[in-house]
PDB file of C-alpha atoms in Angstrom:
ATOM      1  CA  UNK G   1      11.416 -16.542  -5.964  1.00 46.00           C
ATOM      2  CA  UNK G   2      11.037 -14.237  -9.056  1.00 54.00           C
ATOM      3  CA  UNK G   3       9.591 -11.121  -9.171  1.00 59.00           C
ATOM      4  CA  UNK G   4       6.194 -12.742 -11.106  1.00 69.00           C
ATOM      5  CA  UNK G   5       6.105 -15.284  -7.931  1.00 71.00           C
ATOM      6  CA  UNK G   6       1.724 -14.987  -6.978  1.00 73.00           C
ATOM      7  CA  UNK G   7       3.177 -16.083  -3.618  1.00 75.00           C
ATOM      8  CA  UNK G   8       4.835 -12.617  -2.944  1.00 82.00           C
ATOM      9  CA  UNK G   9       1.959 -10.827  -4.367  1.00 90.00           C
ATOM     10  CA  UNK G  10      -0.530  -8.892  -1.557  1.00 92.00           C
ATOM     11  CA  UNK G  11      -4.346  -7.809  -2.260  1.00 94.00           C
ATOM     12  CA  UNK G  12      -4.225  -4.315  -0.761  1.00 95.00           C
ATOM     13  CA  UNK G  13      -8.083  -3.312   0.025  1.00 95.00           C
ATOM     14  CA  UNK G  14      -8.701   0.168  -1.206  1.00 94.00           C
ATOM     15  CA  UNK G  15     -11.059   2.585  -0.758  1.00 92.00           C
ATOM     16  CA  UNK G  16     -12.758   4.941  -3.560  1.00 92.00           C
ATOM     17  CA  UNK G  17     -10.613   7.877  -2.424  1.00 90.00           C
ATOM     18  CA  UNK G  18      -7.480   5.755  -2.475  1.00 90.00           C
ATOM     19  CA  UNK G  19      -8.041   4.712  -5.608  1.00 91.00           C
ATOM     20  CA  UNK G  20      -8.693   8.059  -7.340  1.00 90.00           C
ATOM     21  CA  UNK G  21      -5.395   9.477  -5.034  1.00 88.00           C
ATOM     22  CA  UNK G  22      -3.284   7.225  -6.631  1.00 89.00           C
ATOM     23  CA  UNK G  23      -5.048   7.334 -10.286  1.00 89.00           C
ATOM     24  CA  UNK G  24      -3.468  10.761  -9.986  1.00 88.00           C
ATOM     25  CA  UNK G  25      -0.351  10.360  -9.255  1.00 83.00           C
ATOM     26  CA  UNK G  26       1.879  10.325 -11.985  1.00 76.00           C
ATOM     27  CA  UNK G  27       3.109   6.462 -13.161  1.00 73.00           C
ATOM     28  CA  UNK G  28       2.129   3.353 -15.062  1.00 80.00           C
ATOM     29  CA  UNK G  29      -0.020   1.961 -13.049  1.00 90.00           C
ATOM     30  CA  UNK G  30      -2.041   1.943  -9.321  1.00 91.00           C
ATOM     31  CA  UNK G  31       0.848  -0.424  -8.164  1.00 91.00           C
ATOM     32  CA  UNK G  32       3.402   1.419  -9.484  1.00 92.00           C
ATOM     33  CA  UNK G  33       2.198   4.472  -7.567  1.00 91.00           C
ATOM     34  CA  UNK G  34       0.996   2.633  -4.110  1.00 92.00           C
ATOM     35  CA  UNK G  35       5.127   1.265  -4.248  1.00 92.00           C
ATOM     36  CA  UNK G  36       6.373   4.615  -4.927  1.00 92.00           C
ATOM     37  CA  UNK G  37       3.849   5.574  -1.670  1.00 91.00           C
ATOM     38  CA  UNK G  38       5.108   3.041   0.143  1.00 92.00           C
ATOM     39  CA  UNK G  39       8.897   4.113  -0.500  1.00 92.00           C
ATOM     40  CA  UNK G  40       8.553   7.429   0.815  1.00 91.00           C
ATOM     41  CA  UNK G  41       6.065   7.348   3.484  1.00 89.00           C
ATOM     42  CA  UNK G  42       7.137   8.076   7.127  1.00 85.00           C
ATOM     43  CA  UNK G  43       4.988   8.675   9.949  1.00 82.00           C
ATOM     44  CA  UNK G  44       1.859   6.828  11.536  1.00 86.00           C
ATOM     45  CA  UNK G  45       0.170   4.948   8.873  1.00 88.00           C
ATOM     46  CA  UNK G  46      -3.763   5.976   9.737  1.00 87.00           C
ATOM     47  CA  UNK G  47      -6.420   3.055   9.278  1.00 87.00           C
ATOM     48  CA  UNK G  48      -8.055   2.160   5.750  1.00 85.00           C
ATOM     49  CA  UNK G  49     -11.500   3.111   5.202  1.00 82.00           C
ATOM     50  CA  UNK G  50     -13.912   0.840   3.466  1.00 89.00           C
ATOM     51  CA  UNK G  51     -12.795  -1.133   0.960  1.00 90.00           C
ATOM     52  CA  UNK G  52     -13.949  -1.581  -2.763  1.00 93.00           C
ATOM     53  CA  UNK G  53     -11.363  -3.084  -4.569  1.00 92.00           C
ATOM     54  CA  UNK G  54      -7.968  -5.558  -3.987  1.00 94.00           C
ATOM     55  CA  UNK G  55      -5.386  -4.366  -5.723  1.00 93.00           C
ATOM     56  CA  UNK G  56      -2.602  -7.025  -6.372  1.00 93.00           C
ATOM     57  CA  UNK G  57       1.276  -5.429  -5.476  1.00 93.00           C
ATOM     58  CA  UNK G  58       4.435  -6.909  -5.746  1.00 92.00           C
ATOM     59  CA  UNK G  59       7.167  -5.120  -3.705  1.00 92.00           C
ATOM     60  CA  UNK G  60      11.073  -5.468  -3.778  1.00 91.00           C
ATOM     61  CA  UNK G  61      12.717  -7.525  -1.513  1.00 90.00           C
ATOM     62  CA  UNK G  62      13.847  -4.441   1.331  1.00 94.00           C
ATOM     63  CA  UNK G  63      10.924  -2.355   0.946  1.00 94.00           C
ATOM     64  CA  UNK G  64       8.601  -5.544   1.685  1.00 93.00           C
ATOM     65  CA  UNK G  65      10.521  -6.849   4.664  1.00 94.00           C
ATOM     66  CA  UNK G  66      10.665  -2.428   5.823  1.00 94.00           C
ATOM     67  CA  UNK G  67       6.593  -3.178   5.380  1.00 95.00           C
ATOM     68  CA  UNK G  68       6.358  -6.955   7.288  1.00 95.00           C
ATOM     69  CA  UNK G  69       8.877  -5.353  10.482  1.00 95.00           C
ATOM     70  CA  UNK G  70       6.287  -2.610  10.557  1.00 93.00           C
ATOM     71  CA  UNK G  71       3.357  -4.770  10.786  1.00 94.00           C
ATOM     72  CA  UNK G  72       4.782  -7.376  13.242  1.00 96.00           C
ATOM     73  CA  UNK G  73       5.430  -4.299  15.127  1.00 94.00           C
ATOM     74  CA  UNK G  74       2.041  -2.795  15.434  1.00 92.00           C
ATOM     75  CA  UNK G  75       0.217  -5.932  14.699  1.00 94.00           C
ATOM     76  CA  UNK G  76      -1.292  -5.154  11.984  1.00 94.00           C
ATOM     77  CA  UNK G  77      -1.426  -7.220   8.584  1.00 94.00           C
ATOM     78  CA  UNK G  78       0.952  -5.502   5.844  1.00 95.00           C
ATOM     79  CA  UNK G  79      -1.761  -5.414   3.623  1.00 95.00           C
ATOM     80  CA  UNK G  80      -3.723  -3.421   6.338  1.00 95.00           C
ATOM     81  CA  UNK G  81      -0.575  -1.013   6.584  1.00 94.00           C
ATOM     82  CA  UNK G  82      -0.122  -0.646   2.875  1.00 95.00           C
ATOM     83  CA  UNK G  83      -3.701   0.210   2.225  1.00 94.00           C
ATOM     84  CA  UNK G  84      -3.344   2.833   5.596  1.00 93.00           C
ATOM     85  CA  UNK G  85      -0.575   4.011   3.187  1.00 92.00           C
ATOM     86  CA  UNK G  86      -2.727   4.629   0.088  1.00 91.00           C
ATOM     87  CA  UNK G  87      -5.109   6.619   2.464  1.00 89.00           C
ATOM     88  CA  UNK G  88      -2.404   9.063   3.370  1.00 85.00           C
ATOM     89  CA  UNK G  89      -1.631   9.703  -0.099  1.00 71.00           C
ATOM     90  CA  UNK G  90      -4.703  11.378  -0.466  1.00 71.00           C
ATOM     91  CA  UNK G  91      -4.150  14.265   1.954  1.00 64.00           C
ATOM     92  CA  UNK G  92      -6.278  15.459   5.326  1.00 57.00           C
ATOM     93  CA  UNK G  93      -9.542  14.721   5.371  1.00 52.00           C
ATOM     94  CA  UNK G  94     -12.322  17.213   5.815  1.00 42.00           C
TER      95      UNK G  94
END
């Protein structure tokens, strides 16, 4: 399967504050950012909040089978854990 496969491609729901965490992180795009998230995160992955937006994400071959191990193992979907992900980037909440 190539990279441009839409069967390896995952709708991560994201929250507001998701979105404008990774709208500042420095890259090309939301996907490029969530990846680079996704890379170096480590650690309980908390649950999303409320969704308003699917972003589409592509992810190499190791870092997406790191991501499906993960979610078999807590039962969770991968999109579920990626978008947990995306709400870590943004810090503590208050």
């Amino acid at each position: 399967m190539s990279r441009k496969d839409p069967r390896r491609t995952l709708r991560v729901p994201l929250s507001a504050a998701a979105l404008d965490a990774l709208r500042a992180a420095r890259g090309r795009s939301l996907a490029d950012a969530l990846r680079r998230r996704a890379e170096a995160h480590a650690g309980p992955v908390p649950r999303p909040g409320h969704p308003v937006r699917r972003l589409p994400l592509q992810l190499p071959k190791r870092l997406r089978a790191r991501i499906e191990a993960l979610a078999d193992e807590t039962g969770r979907s991968p999109e579920d854990l990626l978008a947990g992900i995306a709400e870590a980037a943004q810090g503590p909440r208050d």
